[in-house]
């Protein structure tokens, strides 16, 4: 699962701390999400979509399994 | 009765902290009682074993210390909104919960494998130890099966 959280956050000039606080998680979770180590739950994905005012599909992308 | 309906796991964070505050007071009191009983010589007189007396006083000291530290931490949290919010986010953070669940699974596996190895190794030397360890494995097996069926019904 690929995501565009880092790009969207940087485009909108938010810090990881601000994003974390807005969606109710720790900064470490944002770091893990951005690095692709952790996959967000559906409720968190909705919160992120709401925060970035975009669709979930614009944030997350399924990658083809090789 | 469904566990989820008891409110134990779904209660608001402030209430949860208050419940923890009372638990910590209870733990500190039990610790204090254990130390007092040891100092009064109850264990030494009745059991006449210094190791057991030391065990109860050590356990009592540990419980009292842990209870007091948790009590102070929870009281400070309840009085400081900033600290409370940070603690709430940290506790409800889904990655933390995910990491904790993985940790519990890994730890349980390691402990149970150790208990199994202990059972096998201790059997020829000490049957009581071996049977005690085997009982622990049995309880684990029953608890695991029961938990699986209860949780499976919920989801």
mmCIF file of C-alpha atoms in Angstrom:
data_model
loop_
_atom_site.group_PDB
_atom_site.id
_atom_site.type_symbol
_atom_site.label_atom_id
_atom_site.label_comp_id
_atom_site.label_asym_id
_atom_site.label_seq_id
_atom_site.Cartn_x
_atom_site.Cartn_y
_atom_site.Cartn_z
ATOM 1 C CA UNK A 1 0.000 0.000 0.000
ATOM 2 C CA UNK A 2 1.499 3.303 -1.153
ATOM 3 C CA UNK A 3 0.437 6.654 0.236
ATOM 4 C CA UNK A 4 0.908 10.347 -0.543
ATOM 5 C CA UNK A 5 0.647 11.663 3.004
ATOM 6 C CA UNK A 6 4.111 13.253 3.018
ATOM 7 C CA UNK A 7 3.535 15.039 -0.330
ATOM 8 C CA UNK A 8 0.084 16.288 0.681
ATOM 9 C CA UNK A 9 1.341 17.444 4.061
ATOM 10 C CA UNK A 10 4.302 19.295 2.557
ATOM 11 C CA UNK A 11 2.116 20.868 -0.160
ATOM 12 C CA UNK A 12 -0.159 22.261 2.536
ATOM 13 C CA UNK A 13 2.812 23.273 4.720
ATOM 14 C CA UNK A 14 1.896 21.323 7.809
ATOM 15 C CA UNK A 15 4.354 19.755 10.204
ATOM 16 C CA UNK A 16 4.075 16.109 11.183
ATOM 17 C CA UNK A 17 3.155 17.233 14.684
ATOM 18 C CA UNK A 18 0.290 19.419 13.406
ATOM 19 C CA UNK A 19 -1.064 16.632 11.217
ATOM 20 C CA UNK A 20 -0.772 14.127 14.081
ATOM 21 C CA UNK A 21 -2.638 16.427 16.428
ATOM 22 C CA UNK A 22 -5.370 17.099 13.852
ATOM 23 C CA UNK A 23 -6.122 13.424 13.234
ATOM 24 C CA UNK A 24 -5.588 12.311 16.849
ATOM 25 C CA UNK A 25 -2.469 10.177 16.580
ATOM 26 C CA UNK A 26 1.131 10.519 17.701
ATOM 27 C CA UNK A 27 3.852 12.036 15.522
ATOM 28 C CA UNK A 28 5.514 8.638 15.412
ATOM 29 C CA UNK A 29 2.434 7.222 13.662
ATOM 30 C CA UNK A 30 2.658 9.916 10.987
ATOM 31 C CA UNK A 31 6.367 9.126 10.539
ATOM 32 C CA UNK A 32 5.572 5.404 10.163
ATOM 33 C CA UNK A 33 2.732 6.122 7.736
ATOM 34 C CA UNK A 34 4.877 8.404 5.591
ATOM 35 C CA UNK A 35 7.694 5.885 5.451
ATOM 36 C CA UNK A 36 5.247 3.125 4.537
ATOM 37 C CA UNK A 37 6.079 1.019 7.583
ATOM 38 C CA UNK A 38 2.538 1.181 8.922
ATOM 39 C CA UNK A 39 -0.796 1.058 7.097
ATOM 40 C CA UNK A 40 -3.544 3.309 8.425
ATOM 41 C CA UNK A 41 -6.843 1.881 9.631
ATOM 42 C CA UNK A 42 -10.021 2.820 7.768
ATOM 43 C CA UNK A 43 -11.129 5.407 10.394
ATOM 44 C CA UNK A 44 -7.690 7.050 10.281
ATOM 45 C CA UNK A 45 -7.744 7.012 6.478
ATOM 46 C CA UNK A 46 -11.091 8.854 6.581
ATOM 47 C CA UNK A 47 -9.712 11.388 9.067
ATOM 48 C CA UNK A 48 -6.690 12.005 6.825
ATOM 49 C CA UNK A 49 -8.954 12.417 3.787
ATOM 50 C CA UNK A 50 -11.092 14.879 5.722
ATOM 51 C CA UNK A 51 -8.042 16.798 6.898
ATOM 52 C CA UNK A 52 -6.571 17.064 3.384
ATOM 53 C CA UNK A 53 -10.062 17.679 1.938
ATOM 54 C CA UNK A 54 -9.606 14.964 -0.627
ATOM 55 C CA UNK A 55 -10.718 11.420 -1.387
ATOM 56 C CA UNK A 56 -9.150 8.386 0.288
ATOM 57 C CA UNK A 57 -8.094 7.101 -3.154
ATOM 58 C CA UNK A 58 -6.036 10.258 -3.638
ATOM 59 C CA UNK A 59 -4.064 9.484 -0.483
ATOM 60 C CA UNK A 60 -3.751 5.704 -0.629
ATOM 61 C CA UNK A 61 -2.910 3.514 -3.565
ATOM 62 C CA UNK A 62 -2.855 -0.268 -3.821
ATOM 63 C CA UNK A 63 0.416 -1.601 -5.142
ATOM 64 C CA UNK A 64 0.568 -4.656 -7.403
ATOM 65 C CA UNK A 65 1.998 -7.622 -5.519
ATOM 66 C CA UNK A 66 4.852 -9.227 -7.366
ATOM 67 C CA UNK B 1 -22.719 -10.877 28.665
ATOM 68 C CA UNK B 2 -20.551 -9.280 26.040
ATOM 69 C CA UNK B 3 -17.307 -7.809 27.342
ATOM 70 C CA UNK B 4 -17.792 -4.735 25.155
ATOM 71 C CA UNK B 5 -21.088 -3.995 26.895
ATOM 72 C CA UNK B 6 -19.547 -3.874 30.353
ATOM 73 C CA UNK B 7 -17.984 -0.543 29.483
ATOM 74 C CA UNK B 8 -14.614 -1.653 30.811
ATOM 75 C CA UNK B 9 -12.898 -1.236 27.472
ATOM 76 C CA UNK B 10 -14.998 1.513 25.943
ATOM 77 C CA UNK B 11 -15.231 3.923 28.873
ATOM 78 C CA UNK B 12 -14.167 7.555 28.321
ATOM 79 C CA UNK B 13 -10.478 8.203 28.925
ATOM 80 C CA UNK B 14 -11.094 10.528 31.912
ATOM 81 C CA UNK B 15 -13.157 7.846 33.647
ATOM 82 C CA UNK B 16 -10.499 5.255 32.808
ATOM 83 C CA UNK B 17 -7.812 7.405 34.441
ATOM 84 C CA UNK B 18 -10.020 7.839 37.535
ATOM 85 C CA UNK B 19 -10.547 4.065 37.753
ATOM 86 C CA UNK B 20 -6.783 3.579 37.416
ATOM 87 C CA UNK B 21 -6.260 6.111 40.208
ATOM 88 C CA UNK B 22 -8.418 4.002 42.536
ATOM 89 C CA UNK B 23 -6.672 0.803 41.419
ATOM 90 C CA UNK B 24 -3.291 2.385 42.155
ATOM 91 C CA UNK B 25 -4.482 3.399 45.645
ATOM 92 C CA UNK B 26 -5.702 -0.181 46.250
ATOM 93 C CA UNK B 27 -2.360 -1.617 45.079
ATOM 94 C CA UNK B 28 -0.434 0.797 47.347
ATOM 95 C CA UNK B 29 -2.649 -0.174 50.307
ATOM 96 C CA UNK B 30 -2.143 -3.923 49.662
ATOM 97 C CA UNK B 31 1.608 -3.283 49.424
ATOM 98 C CA UNK B 32 1.540 -1.366 52.685
ATOM 99 C CA UNK B 33 -0.398 -4.190 54.394
ATOM 100 C CA UNK B 34 2.153 -6.771 53.185
ATOM 101 C CA UNK B 35 5.047 -4.679 54.533
ATOM 102 C CA UNK B 36 3.224 -4.112 57.837
ATOM 103 C CA UNK B 37 2.514 -7.845 58.217
ATOM 104 C CA UNK B 38 6.168 -8.632 57.523
ATOM 105 C CA UNK B 39 7.366 -6.000 60.029
ATOM 106 C CA UNK B 40 4.945 -7.338 62.620
ATOM 107 C CA UNK B 41 6.569 -10.719 62.119
ATOM 108 C CA UNK B 42 3.400 -12.459 60.951
ATOM 109 C CA UNK B 43 5.162 -14.397 58.200
ATOM 110 C CA UNK B 44 8.256 -15.097 60.290
ATOM 111 C CA UNK B 45 6.169 -16.443 63.211
ATOM 112 C CA UNK B 46 3.714 -18.489 61.170
ATOM 113 C CA UNK B 47 5.850 -19.707 58.309
ATOM 114 C CA UNK B 48 9.251 -19.398 59.954
ATOM 115 C CA UNK B 49 11.032 -18.866 56.668
ATOM 116 C CA UNK B 50 13.204 -15.796 56.064
ATOM 117 C CA UNK B 51 13.011 -16.170 52.299
ATOM 118 C CA UNK B 52 9.200 -16.044 52.345
ATOM 119 C CA UNK B 53 9.258 -13.033 54.691
ATOM 120 C CA UNK B 54 11.707 -11.324 52.340
ATOM 121 C CA UNK B 55 9.520 -12.212 49.376
ATOM 122 C CA UNK B 56 6.415 -10.639 50.937
ATOM 123 C CA UNK B 57 8.225 -7.508 52.106
ATOM 124 C CA UNK B 58 9.848 -7.131 48.665
ATOM 125 C CA UNK B 59 6.544 -7.661 46.898
ATOM 126 C CA UNK B 60 4.834 -5.253 49.306
ATOM 127 C CA UNK B 61 7.503 -2.607 48.722
ATOM 128 C CA UNK B 62 7.228 -3.013 44.979
ATOM 129 C CA UNK B 63 3.436 -2.815 45.029
ATOM 130 C CA UNK B 64 3.440 0.222 47.292
ATOM 131 C CA UNK B 65 6.041 1.993 45.154
ATOM 132 C CA UNK B 66 4.272 1.188 41.891
ATOM 133 C CA UNK B 67 0.911 2.194 43.386
ATOM 134 C CA UNK B 68 2.203 5.555 44.620
ATOM 135 C CA UNK B 69 3.989 6.357 41.332
ATOM 136 C CA UNK B 70 0.871 5.468 39.283
ATOM 137 C CA UNK B 71 -1.328 7.454 41.671
ATOM 138 C CA UNK B 72 0.844 10.581 41.374
ATOM 139 C CA UNK B 73 1.045 10.185 37.562
ATOM 140 C CA UNK B 74 -2.737 9.849 37.195
ATOM 141 C CA UNK B 75 -3.484 12.729 39.576
ATOM 142 C CA UNK B 76 -1.113 15.029 37.682
ATOM 143 C CA UNK B 77 -2.719 13.927 34.424
ATOM 144 C CA UNK B 78 -6.229 14.720 35.671
ATOM 145 C CA UNK B 79 -5.161 18.193 36.829
ATOM 146 C CA UNK B 80 -3.188 19.182 33.734
ATOM 147 C CA UNK B 81 -5.296 19.370 30.525
ATOM 148 C CA UNK B 82 -2.198 19.446 28.269
ATOM 149 C CA UNK B 83 -0.736 16.352 29.893
ATOM 150 C CA UNK B 84 -4.164 14.675 29.819
ATOM 151 C CA UNK B 85 -4.608 15.293 26.085
ATOM 152 C CA UNK B 86 -1.108 14.037 25.287
ATOM 153 C CA UNK B 87 -1.690 10.897 27.359
ATOM 154 C CA UNK B 88 -5.058 10.291 25.695
ATOM 155 C CA UNK B 89 -3.574 10.561 22.198
ATOM 156 C CA UNK B 90 -0.644 8.336 23.179
ATOM 157 C CA UNK B 91 -2.947 5.685 24.613
ATOM 158 C CA UNK B 92 -5.515 5.733 21.824
ATOM 159 C CA UNK B 93 -2.935 5.966 19.058
ATOM 160 C CA UNK B 94 -3.732 3.093 16.694
ATOM 161 C CA UNK B 95 -0.090 2.339 15.881
ATOM 162 C CA UNK B 96 0.721 2.061 19.599
ATOM 163 C CA UNK B 97 -2.212 -0.351 20.026
ATOM 164 C CA UNK B 98 -1.041 -2.328 16.975
ATOM 165 C CA UNK B 99 2.529 -2.491 18.354
ATOM 166 C CA UNK B 100 1.261 -3.517 21.810
ATOM 167 C CA UNK B 101 -0.902 -6.301 20.340
ATOM 168 C CA UNK B 102 2.054 -7.642 18.356
ATOM 169 C CA UNK B 103 4.210 -7.396 21.488
ATOM 170 C CA UNK B 104 1.683 -9.372 23.554
ATOM 171 C CA UNK B 105 1.503 -12.099 20.907
ATOM 172 C CA UNK B 106 5.302 -12.385 20.634
ATOM 173 C CA UNK B 107 5.793 -12.308 24.418
ATOM 174 C CA UNK B 108 3.095 -14.922 25.035
ATOM 175 C CA UNK B 109 4.674 -17.191 22.428
ATOM 176 C CA UNK B 110 8.161 -16.859 23.979
ATOM 177 C CA UNK B 111 6.857 -17.393 27.538
ATOM 178 C CA UNK B 112 4.791 -20.438 26.560
ATOM 179 C CA UNK B 113 7.684 -22.002 24.653
ATOM 180 C CA UNK B 114 9.891 -21.401 27.731
ATOM 181 C CA UNK B 115 7.276 -23.013 29.978
ATOM 182 C CA UNK B 116 7.038 -25.988 27.587
ATOM 183 C CA UNK B 117 10.835 -26.359 27.559
ATOM 184 C CA UNK B 118 10.842 -26.051 31.358
ATOM 185 C CA UNK B 119 8.208 -28.778 31.619
ATOM 186 C CA UNK B 120 10.182 -31.169 29.403
ATOM 187 C CA UNK B 121 13.507 -30.477 31.148
ATOM 188 C CA UNK B 122 12.188 -30.546 34.721
ATOM 189 C CA UNK B 123 10.100 -33.739 34.426
ATOM 190 C CA UNK B 124 12.925 -36.221 35.228
ATOM 191 C CA UNK B 125 14.276 -34.046 38.080
ATOM 192 C CA UNK B 126 11.270 -32.586 39.848
ATOM 193 C CA UNK B 127 7.749 -33.782 39.154
ATOM 194 C CA UNK B 128 6.112 -31.000 41.219
ATOM 195 C CA UNK B 129 7.807 -28.279 39.181
ATOM 196 C CA UNK B 130 7.031 -30.106 35.945
ATOM 197 C CA UNK B 131 3.357 -30.582 36.842
ATOM 198 C CA UNK B 132 3.068 -26.921 37.926
ATOM 199 C CA UNK B 133 4.514 -25.781 34.601
ATOM 200 C CA UNK B 134 2.231 -28.210 32.776
ATOM 201 C CA UNK B 135 -0.754 -26.753 34.635
ATOM 202 C CA UNK B 136 0.284 -23.273 33.485
ATOM 203 C CA UNK B 137 0.325 -24.570 29.904
ATOM 204 C CA UNK B 138 -3.090 -26.135 30.461
ATOM 205 C CA UNK B 139 -4.576 -22.907 31.827
ATOM 206 C CA UNK B 140 -3.050 -21.039 28.892
ATOM 207 C CA UNK B 141 -4.582 -23.494 26.425
ATOM 208 C CA UNK B 142 -8.052 -23.232 27.993
ATOM 209 C CA UNK B 143 -7.843 -19.421 28.241
ATOM 210 C CA UNK B 144 -6.672 -19.164 24.634
ATOM 211 C CA UNK B 145 -9.490 -21.366 23.326
ATOM 212 C CA UNK B 146 -12.151 -19.600 25.424
ATOM 213 C CA UNK B 147 -10.872 -16.136 24.436
ATOM 214 C CA UNK B 148 -10.812 -17.142 20.767
ATOM 215 C CA UNK B 149 -14.454 -18.224 20.770
ATOM 216 C CA UNK B 150 -15.652 -15.224 22.812
ATOM 217 C CA UNK B 151 -13.784 -12.713 20.644
ATOM 218 C CA UNK B 152 -14.805 -14.510 17.425
ATOM 219 C CA UNK B 153 -18.454 -14.059 18.415
ATOM 220 C CA UNK B 154 -17.963 -10.331 18.891
ATOM 221 C CA UNK B 155 -16.575 -9.694 15.412
#
